[in-house]
mmCIF file of C-alpha atoms in Angstrom:
data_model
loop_
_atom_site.group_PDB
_atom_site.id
_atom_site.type_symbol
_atom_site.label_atom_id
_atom_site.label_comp_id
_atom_site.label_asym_id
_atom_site.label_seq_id
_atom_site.Cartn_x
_atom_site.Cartn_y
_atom_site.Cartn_z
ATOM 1 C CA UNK A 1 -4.215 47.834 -43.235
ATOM 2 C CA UNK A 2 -8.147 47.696 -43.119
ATOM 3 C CA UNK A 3 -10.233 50.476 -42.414
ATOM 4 C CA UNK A 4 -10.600 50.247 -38.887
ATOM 5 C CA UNK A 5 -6.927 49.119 -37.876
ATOM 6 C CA UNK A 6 -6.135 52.779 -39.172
ATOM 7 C CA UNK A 7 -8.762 54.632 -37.328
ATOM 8 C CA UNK A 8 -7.725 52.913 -34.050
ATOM 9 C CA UNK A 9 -3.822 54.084 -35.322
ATOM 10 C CA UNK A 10 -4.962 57.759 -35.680
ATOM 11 C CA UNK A 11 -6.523 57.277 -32.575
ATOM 12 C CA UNK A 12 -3.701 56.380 -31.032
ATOM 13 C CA UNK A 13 -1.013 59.007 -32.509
ATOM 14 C CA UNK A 14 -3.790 61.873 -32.152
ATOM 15 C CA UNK A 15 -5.439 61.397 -28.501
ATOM 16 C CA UNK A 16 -4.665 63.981 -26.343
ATOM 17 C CA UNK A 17 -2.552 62.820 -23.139
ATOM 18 C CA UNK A 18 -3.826 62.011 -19.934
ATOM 19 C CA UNK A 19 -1.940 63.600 -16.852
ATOM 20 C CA UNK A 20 0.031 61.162 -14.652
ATOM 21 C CA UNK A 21 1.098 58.624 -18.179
ATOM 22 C CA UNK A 22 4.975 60.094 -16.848
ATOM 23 C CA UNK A 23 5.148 59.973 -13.154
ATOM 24 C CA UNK A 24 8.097 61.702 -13.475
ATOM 25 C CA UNK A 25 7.001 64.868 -15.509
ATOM 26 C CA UNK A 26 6.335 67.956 -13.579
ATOM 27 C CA UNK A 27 2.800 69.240 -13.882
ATOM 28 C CA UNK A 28 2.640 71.758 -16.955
ATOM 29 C CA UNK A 29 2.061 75.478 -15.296
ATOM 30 C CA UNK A 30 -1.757 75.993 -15.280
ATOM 31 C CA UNK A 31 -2.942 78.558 -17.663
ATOM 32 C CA UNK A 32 -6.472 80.362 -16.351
ATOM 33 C CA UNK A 33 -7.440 83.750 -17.509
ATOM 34 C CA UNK A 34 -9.666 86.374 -15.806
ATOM 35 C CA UNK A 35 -10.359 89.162 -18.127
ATOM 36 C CA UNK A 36 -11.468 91.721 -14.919
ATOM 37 C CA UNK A 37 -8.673 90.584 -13.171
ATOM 38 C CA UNK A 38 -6.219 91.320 -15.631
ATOM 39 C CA UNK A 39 -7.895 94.563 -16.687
ATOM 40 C CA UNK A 40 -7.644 95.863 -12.751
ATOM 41 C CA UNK A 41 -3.835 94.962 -12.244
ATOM 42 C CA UNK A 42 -2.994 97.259 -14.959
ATOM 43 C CA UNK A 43 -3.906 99.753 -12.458
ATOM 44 C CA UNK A 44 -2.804 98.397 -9.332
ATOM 45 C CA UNK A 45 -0.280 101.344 -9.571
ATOM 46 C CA UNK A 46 3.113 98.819 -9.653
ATOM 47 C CA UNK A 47 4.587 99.555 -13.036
ATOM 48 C CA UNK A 48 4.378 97.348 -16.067
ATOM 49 C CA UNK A 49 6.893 94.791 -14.469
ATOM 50 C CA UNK A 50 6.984 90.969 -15.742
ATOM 51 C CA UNK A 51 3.568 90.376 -14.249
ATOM 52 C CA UNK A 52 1.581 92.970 -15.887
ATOM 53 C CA UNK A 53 3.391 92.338 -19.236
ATOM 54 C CA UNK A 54 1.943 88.720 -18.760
ATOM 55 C CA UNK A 55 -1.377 90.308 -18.573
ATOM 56 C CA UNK A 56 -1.079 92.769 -21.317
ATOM 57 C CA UNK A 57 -0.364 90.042 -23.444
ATOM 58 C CA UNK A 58 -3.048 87.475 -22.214
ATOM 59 C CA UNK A 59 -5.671 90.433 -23.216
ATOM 60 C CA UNK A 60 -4.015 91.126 -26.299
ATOM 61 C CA UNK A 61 -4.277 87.275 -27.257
ATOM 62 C CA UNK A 62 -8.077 87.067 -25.585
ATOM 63 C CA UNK A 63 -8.786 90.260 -28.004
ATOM 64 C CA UNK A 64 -7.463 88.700 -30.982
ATOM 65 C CA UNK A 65 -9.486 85.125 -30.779
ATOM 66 C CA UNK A 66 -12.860 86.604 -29.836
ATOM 67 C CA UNK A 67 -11.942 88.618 -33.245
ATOM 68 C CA UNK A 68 -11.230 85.606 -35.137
ATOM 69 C CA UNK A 69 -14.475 84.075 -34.026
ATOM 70 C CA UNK A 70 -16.640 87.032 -34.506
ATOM 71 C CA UNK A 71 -15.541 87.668 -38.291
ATOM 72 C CA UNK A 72 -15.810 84.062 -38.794
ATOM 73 C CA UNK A 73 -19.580 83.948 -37.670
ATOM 74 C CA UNK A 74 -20.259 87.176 -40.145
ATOM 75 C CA UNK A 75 -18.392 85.466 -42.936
ATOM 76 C CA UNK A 76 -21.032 82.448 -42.661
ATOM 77 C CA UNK A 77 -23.693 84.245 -42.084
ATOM 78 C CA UNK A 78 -23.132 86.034 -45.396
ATOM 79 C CA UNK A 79 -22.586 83.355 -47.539
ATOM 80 C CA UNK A 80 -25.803 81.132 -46.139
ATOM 81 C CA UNK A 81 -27.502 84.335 -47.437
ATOM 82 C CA UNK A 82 -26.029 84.905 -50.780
ATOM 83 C CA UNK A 83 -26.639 80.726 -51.203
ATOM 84 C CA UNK A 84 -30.058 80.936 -50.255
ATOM 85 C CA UNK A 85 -30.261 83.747 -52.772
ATOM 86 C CA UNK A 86 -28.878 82.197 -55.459
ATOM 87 C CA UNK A 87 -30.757 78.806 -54.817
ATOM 88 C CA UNK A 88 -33.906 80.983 -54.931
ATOM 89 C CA UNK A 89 -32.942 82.549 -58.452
ATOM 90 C CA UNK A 90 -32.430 79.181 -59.841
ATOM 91 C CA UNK A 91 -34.756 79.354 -63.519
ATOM 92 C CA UNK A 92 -37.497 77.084 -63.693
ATOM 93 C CA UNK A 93 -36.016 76.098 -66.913
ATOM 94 C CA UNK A 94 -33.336 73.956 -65.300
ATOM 95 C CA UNK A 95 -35.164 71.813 -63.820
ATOM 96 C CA UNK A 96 -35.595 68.280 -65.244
ATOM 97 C CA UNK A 97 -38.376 68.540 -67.597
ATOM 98 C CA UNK A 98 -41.732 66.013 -67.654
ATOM 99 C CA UNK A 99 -41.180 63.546 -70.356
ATOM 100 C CA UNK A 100 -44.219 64.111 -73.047
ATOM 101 C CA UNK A 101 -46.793 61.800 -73.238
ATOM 102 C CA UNK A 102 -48.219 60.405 -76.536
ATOM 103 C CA UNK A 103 -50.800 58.872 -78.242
ATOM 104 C CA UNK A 104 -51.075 54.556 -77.779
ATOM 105 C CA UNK A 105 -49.565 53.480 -80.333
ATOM 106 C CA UNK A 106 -51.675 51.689 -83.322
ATOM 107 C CA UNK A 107 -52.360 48.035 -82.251
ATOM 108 C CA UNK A 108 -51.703 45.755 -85.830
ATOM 109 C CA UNK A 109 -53.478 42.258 -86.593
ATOM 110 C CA UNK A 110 -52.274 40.291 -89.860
ATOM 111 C CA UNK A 111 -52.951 37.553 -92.392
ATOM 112 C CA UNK A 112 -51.481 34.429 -93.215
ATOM 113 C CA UNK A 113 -50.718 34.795 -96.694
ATOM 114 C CA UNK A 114 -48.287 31.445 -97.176
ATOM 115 C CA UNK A 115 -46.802 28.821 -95.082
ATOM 116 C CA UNK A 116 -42.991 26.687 -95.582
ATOM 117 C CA UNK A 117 -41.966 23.826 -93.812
ATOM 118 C CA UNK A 118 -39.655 24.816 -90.385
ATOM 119 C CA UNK A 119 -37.505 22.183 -88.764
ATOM 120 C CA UNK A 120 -39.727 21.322 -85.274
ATOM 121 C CA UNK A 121 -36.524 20.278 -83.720
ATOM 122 C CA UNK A 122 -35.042 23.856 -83.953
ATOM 123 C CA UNK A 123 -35.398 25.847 -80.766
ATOM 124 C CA UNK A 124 -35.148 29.237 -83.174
ATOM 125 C CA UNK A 125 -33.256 32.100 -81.494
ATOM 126 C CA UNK A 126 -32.625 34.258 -84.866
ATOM 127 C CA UNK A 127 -33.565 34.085 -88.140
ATOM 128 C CA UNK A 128 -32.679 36.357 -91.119
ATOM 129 C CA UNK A 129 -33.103 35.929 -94.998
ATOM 130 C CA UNK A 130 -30.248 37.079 -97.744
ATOM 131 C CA UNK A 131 -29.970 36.353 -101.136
ATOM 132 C CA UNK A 132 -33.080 33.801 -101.409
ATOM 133 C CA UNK A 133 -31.675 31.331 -98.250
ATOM 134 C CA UNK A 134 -32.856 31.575 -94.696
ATOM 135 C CA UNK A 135 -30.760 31.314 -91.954
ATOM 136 C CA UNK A 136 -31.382 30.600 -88.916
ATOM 137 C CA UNK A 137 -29.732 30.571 -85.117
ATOM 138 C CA UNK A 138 -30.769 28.043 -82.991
ATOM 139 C CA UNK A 139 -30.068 27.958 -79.188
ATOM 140 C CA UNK A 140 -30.407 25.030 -76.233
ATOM 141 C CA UNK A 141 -26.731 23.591 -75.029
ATOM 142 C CA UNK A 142 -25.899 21.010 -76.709
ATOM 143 C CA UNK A 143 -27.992 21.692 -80.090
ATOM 144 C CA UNK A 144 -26.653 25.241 -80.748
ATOM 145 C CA UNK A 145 -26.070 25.898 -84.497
ATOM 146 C CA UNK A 146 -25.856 28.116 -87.105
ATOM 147 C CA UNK A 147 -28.007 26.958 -90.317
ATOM 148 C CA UNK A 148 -28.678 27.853 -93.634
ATOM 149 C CA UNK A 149 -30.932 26.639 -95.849
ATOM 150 C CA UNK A 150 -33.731 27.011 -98.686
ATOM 151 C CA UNK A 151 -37.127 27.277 -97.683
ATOM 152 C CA UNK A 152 -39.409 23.814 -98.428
ATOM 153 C CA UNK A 153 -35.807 21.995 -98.978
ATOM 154 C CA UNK A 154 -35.434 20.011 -96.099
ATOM 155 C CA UNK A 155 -31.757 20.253 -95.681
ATOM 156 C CA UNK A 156 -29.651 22.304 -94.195
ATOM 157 C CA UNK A 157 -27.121 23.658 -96.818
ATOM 158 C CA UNK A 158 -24.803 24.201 -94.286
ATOM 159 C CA UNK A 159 -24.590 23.636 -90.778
ATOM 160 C CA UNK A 160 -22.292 24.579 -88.367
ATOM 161 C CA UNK A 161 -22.750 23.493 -84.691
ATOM 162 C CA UNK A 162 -21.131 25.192 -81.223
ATOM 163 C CA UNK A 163 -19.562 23.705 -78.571
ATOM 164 C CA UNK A 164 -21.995 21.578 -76.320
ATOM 165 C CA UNK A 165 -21.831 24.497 -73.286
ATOM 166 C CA UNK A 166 -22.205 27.341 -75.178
ATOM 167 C CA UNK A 167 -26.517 28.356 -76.141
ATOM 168 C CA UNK A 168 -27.097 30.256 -79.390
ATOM 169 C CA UNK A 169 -28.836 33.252 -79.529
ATOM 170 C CA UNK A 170 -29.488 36.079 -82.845
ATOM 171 C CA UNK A 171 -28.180 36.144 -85.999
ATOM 172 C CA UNK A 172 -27.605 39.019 -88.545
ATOM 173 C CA UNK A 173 -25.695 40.032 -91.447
ATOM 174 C CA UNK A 174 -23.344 42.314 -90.747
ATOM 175 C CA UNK A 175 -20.634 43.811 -93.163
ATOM 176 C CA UNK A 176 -21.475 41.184 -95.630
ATOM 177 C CA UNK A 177 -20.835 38.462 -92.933
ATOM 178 C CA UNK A 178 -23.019 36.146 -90.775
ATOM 179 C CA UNK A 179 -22.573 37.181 -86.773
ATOM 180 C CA UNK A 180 -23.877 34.619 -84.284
ATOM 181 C CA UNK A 181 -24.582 35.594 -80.498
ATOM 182 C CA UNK A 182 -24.314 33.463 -77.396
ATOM 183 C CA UNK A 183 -26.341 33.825 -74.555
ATOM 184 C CA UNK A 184 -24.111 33.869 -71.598
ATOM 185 C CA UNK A 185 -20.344 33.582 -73.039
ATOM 186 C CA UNK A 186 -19.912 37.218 -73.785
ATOM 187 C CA UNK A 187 -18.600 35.735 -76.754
ATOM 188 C CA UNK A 188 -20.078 35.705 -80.752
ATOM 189 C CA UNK A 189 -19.162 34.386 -84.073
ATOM 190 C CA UNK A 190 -18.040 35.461 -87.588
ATOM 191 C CA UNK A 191 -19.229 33.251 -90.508
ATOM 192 C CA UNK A 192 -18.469 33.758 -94.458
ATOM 193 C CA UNK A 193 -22.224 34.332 -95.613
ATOM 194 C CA UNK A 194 -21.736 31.520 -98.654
ATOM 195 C CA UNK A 195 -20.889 28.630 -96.403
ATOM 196 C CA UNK A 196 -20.894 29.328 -93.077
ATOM 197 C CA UNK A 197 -16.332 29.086 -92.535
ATOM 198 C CA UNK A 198 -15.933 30.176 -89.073
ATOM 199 C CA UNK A 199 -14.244 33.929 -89.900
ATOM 200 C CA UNK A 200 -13.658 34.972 -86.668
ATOM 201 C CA UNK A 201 -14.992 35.898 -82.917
ATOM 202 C CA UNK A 202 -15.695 39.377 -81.141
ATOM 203 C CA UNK A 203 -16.358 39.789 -77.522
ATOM 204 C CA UNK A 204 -19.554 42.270 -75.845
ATOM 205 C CA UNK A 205 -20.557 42.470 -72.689
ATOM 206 C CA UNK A 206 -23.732 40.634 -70.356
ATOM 207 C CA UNK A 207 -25.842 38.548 -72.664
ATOM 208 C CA UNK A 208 -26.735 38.348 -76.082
ATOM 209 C CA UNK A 209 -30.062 38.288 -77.414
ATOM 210 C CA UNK A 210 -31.194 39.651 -80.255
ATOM 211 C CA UNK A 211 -29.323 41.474 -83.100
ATOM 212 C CA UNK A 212 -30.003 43.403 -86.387
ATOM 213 C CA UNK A 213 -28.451 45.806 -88.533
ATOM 214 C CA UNK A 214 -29.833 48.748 -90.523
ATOM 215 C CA UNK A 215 -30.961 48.657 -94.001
ATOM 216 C CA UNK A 216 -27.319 50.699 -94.957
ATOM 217 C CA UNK A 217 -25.286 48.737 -92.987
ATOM 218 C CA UNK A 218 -24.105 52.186 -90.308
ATOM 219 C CA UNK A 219 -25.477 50.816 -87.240
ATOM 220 C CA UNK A 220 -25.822 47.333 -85.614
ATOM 221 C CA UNK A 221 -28.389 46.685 -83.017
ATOM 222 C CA UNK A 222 -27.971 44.547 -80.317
ATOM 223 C CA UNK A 223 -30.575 42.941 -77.587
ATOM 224 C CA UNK A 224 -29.833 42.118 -73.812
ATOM 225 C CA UNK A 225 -32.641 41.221 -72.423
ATOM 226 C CA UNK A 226 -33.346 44.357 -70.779
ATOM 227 C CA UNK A 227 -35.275 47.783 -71.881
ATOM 228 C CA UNK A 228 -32.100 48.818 -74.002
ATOM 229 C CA UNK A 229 -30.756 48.559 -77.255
ATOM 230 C CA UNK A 230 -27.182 49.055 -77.630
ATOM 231 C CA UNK A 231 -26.265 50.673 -80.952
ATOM 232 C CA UNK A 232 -22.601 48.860 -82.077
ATOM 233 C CA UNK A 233 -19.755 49.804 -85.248
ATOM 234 C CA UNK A 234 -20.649 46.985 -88.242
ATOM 235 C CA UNK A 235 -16.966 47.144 -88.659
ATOM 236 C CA UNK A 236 -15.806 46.359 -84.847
ATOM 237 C CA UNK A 237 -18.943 45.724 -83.160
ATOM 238 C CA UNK A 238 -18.325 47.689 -80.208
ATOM 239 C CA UNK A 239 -20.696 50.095 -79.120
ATOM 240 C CA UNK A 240 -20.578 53.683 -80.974
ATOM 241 C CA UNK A 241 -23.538 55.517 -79.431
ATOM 242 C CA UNK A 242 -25.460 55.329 -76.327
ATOM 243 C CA UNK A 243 -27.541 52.958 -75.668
ATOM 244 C CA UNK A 244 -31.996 53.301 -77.030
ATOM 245 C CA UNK A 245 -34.185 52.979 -73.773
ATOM 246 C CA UNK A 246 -37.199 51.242 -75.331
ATOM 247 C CA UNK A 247 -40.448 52.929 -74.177
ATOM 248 C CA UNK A 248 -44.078 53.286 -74.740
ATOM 249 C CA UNK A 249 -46.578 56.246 -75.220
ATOM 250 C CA UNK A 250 -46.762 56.373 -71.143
ATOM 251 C CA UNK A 251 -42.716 56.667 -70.725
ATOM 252 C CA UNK A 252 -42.758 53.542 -69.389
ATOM 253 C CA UNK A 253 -39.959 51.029 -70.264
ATOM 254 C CA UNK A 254 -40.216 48.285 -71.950
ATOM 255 C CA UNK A 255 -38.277 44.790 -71.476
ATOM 256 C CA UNK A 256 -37.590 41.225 -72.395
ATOM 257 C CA UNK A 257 -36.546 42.719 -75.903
ATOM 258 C CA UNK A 258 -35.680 39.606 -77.978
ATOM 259 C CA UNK A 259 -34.992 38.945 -81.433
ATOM 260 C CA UNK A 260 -34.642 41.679 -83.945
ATOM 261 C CA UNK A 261 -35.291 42.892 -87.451
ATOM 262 C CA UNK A 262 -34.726 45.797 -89.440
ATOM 263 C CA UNK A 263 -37.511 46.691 -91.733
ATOM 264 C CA UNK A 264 -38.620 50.040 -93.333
ATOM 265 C CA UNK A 265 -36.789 52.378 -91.473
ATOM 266 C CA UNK A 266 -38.125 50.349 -87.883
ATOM 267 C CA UNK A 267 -36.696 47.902 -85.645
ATOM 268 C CA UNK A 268 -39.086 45.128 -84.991
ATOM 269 C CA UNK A 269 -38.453 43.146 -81.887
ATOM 270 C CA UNK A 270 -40.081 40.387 -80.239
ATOM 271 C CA UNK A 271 -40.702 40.660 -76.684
ATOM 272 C CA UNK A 272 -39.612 36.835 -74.799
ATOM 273 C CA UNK A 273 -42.496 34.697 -74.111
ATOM 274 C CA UNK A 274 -44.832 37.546 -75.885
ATOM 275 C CA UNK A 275 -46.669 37.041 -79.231
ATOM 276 C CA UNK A 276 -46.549 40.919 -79.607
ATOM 277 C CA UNK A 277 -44.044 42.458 -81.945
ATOM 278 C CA UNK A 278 -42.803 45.858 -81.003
ATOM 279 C CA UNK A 279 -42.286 48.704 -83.866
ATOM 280 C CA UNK A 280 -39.603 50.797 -82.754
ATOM 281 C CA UNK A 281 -38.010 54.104 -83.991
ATOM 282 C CA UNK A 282 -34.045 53.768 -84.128
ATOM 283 C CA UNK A 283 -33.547 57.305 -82.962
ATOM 284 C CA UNK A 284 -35.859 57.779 -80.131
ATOM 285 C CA UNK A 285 -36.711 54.435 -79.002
ATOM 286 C CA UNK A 286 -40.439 54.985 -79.178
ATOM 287 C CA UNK A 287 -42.665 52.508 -79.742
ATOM 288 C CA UNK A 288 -44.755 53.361 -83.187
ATOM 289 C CA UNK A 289 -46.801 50.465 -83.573
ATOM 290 C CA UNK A 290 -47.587 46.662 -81.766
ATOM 291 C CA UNK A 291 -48.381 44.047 -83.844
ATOM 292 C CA UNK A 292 -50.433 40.904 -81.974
ATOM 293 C CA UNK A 293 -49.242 37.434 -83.407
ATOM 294 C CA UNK A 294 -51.363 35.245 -80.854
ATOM 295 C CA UNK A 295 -52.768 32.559 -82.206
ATOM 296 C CA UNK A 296 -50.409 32.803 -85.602
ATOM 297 C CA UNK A 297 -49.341 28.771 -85.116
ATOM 298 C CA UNK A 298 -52.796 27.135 -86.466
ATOM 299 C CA UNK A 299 -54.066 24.143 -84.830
ATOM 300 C CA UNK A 300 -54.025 22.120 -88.193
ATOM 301 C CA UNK A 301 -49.975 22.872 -88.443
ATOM 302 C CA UNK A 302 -49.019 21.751 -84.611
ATOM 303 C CA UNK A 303 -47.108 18.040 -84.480
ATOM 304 C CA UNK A 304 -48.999 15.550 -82.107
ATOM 305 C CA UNK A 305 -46.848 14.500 -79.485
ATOM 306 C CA UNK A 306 -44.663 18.018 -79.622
ATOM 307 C CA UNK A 307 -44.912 20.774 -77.932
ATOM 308 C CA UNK A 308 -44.298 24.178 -79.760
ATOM 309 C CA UNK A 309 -42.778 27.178 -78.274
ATOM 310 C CA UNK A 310 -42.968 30.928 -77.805
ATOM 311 C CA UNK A 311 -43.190 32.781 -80.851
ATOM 312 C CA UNK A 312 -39.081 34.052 -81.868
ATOM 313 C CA UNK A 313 -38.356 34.494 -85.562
ATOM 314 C CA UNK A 314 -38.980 37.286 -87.771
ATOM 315 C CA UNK A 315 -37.059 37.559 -91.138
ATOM 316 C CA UNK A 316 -37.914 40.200 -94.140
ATOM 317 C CA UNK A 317 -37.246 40.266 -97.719
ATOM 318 C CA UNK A 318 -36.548 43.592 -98.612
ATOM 319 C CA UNK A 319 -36.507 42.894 -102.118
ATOM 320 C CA UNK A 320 -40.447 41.196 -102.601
ATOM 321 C CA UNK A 321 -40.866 42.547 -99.341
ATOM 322 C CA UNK A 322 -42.102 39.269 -97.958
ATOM 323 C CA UNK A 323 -42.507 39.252 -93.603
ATOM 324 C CA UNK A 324 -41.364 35.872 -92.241
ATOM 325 C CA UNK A 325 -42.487 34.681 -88.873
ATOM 326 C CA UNK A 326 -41.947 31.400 -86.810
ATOM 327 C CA UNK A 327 -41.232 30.490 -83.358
ATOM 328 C CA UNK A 328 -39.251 27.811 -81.318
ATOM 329 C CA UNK A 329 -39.772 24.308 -81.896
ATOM 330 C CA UNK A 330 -42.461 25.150 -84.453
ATOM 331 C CA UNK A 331 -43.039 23.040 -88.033
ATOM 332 C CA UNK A 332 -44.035 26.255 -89.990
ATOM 333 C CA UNK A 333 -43.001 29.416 -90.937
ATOM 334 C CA UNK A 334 -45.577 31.424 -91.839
ATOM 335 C CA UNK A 335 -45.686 34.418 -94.314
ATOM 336 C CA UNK A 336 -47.535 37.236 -93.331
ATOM 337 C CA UNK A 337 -49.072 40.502 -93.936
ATOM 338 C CA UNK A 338 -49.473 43.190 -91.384
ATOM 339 C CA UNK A 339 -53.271 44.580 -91.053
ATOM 340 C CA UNK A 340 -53.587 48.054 -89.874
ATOM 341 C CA UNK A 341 -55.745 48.296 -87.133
#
C-alpha cells in the first residue's frame, strides 16, 4: 500500500462522524456546561437530588481539566528554561574547531638525468618497477593489458591482455603479487609477479584509478578519482581504515587523484590531465610538496604524426633510488631528479 492510499485509510477509520450518516440514530443528549449556573443550583435550596449530583460532578470534572492544563503549561515552561540554560552553558570547546592553516607547500622543478625507449602505442595507466623489470598497466577498451618488460628491450616479456570491454587502470605489487585495476568493472586482477599467471580477482567499489602500497607492505592505497584515498588490507584488499581526504595548505580538497607511488615515506600522485605531482603524507593527507613536470616530454623525443598524452606514470627504484616518469602514448620514459625549489 503506497504512502498516500494509507493516509486516505487513516483518514477514513479516524474522521470523526457527521450527524445524520444513521437516519435512524437518535440524536446523542447534548452536553453544555455553565460553570455559574451550576455553582447557583447548588443553592437553589432543593437537596442534592439527581440533578445537582449531575452538577457536582460536571464541576468536579471542569476542576480537574483546567488542572491538567495548568500544570501542563508550568511543566513546559520549566523545561524551555532549564534548555535554554543548558544550551547557554554549552563550552566553547565543543564546538567544531577551524581547521589550521599552513604554509604553501614547496613548489619542486627537476632534471632529466636519462631517457629509455616507451612503447608510443601504450595508453599508460600504471607503472611500477620490481626486481630490475618495469611493468606497466595500460588502459583504452580493447587494448587493456598488463605488461612487463626490460627497459631499452623492445619486447614485452610477458603480456597479458583483458577482455575487449573492460579499460585498465593502476598497477602495484602487493603481497609479492601484481594487482591490476579496472576503471569501471568494480573488478581487479591477481598476477604471479614472474610471469604474469592470472592468480586471482578481488572486487572494490566505484572506480579504480590509481594504486600503491607502502614501502613495508601494511597498507595499500587506492585512487578513485575523487579527493580520497582509501587505505585497503595487502592481504584482502578491502578497506581497513578510513578513507585520507587529500588537501592543501588552505584546507581545500584536492581531486582528480590518479596514479600512485610510494616513495620515501610519501605518496606521490598524479593529478589527471595535470603535469603536477602531488607529495602527500599517508597519515594526514597533507600535501608536503608539488612537483611541476610541464614540459618533461622534449620536442626532439615526440613521434611525427602521433599525438602524446597527459603525463601518467611514475615508477621508483628504491634500491638505486632511480624516479621514473612517462605519460600516455609517449615514446620515452624519462629518468629524473627532483630540484628543490
Amino acid at each position: 500500500m503506497g504512502r498516500e492510499a494509507s493516509y486516505r485509510r487513516a483518514e477514513s477509520m479516524y474522521s470523526p462522524r457527521v450527524e445524520g450518516d444513521d437516519p435512524d440514530e437518535e440524536p446523542p443528549e447534548e452536553f453544555t456546561f455553565d460553570l455559574e449556573d451550576d455553582l447557583a443550583g447548588l443553592n437553589d435550596g432543593n437537596g442534592f437530588g439527581p440533578s445537582r449530583k449531575s452538577r457536582i460532578i460536571r464541576i468536579c470534572v471542569w476542576t480537574l481539566i483546567v488542572s491538567v492544563v495548568c500544570l501542563g503549561v508550568a511543566a513546559a515552561i520549566v523545561f524551555t528554561v532549564r534548555s535554554r540554560g543548558e544550551g547557554d552553558a554549552t563550552p566553547d570547546a565543543e564546538e567544531t574547531p577551524v581547521p589550521e592553516m599552513h604554509e604553501p607547500p614547496p613548489v619542486y622543478s627537476y632534471k632529466i638525468v636519462g631517457k629509455h625507449n616507451h612503447s608510443a602505442d601504450s595508453f599508460t595507466q600504471g607503472l611500477f618497477f620490481h626486481n630490475g623489470l618495469m611493468y606497466e598497466s595500460q588502459g583504452l577498451r580493447g587494448e587493456s593489458a598488463m605488461r612487463m618488460y626490460k627497459l631499452d628491450a623492445g619486447v614485452d616479456l610477458h603480456l597479458r591482455p583483458l577482455n575487449n570491454n573492460l579499460f585498465g587502470e593502476g598497477c602495484a605489487l602487493v603481497n609479492g603479487e601484481v594487482v591490476q585495476l579496472v576503471w569501471k568493472h568494480g573488478k581487479g586482477f591477481k598476477y604471479s609477479a614472474s610471469d604474469l599467471e592470472l592468480t586471482g580477482t578481488w572486487r572494490y567499489e566505484g572506480e579504480g584509478w590509481g594504486i600503491t602500497a607502502s614501502s613495508d607492505g601494511k597498507v595499500v592505497y587506492m585512487t578513485d578519482g575523487s579527493d580520497e584515498i582509501r587505505r585497503l588490507d595487502p592481504v584482502t584488499l578491502e578497506k581497513s581504515m578510513d578513507n585520507l581526504v587529500v588537501y592543501d595548505y588552505d584546507n581545500t580538497s584536492v581531486d582528480m587523484l590518479n596514479e600512485l607511488e610510494y616513495i620515501d615515506g610519501e605518496i606521490w600522485s598524479n593529478v589527471w590531465q595535470q603535469d603536477v605531482v602531488l607529495r602527500i603524507d599517508p597519515d594526514t593527507g597533507r600535501i608536503t610538496g608539488k612537483i611541476d613536470f610541464t614540459g618533461l616530454l622534449q620536442d626532439e623525443d615526440k613521434l611525427q604524426g602521433r599525438v602524446a598524452g597527459v603525463l601518467n606514470g611514475i615508477a621508483y627504484d628504491e634500491e638505486t633510488k632511480t624516479l621514473y616518469i612517462t605519460g600516455k602514448n609517449w615514446p620515452v620514459t624519462y629518468v629524473v631528479e627532483i630540484v628543490p625549489p
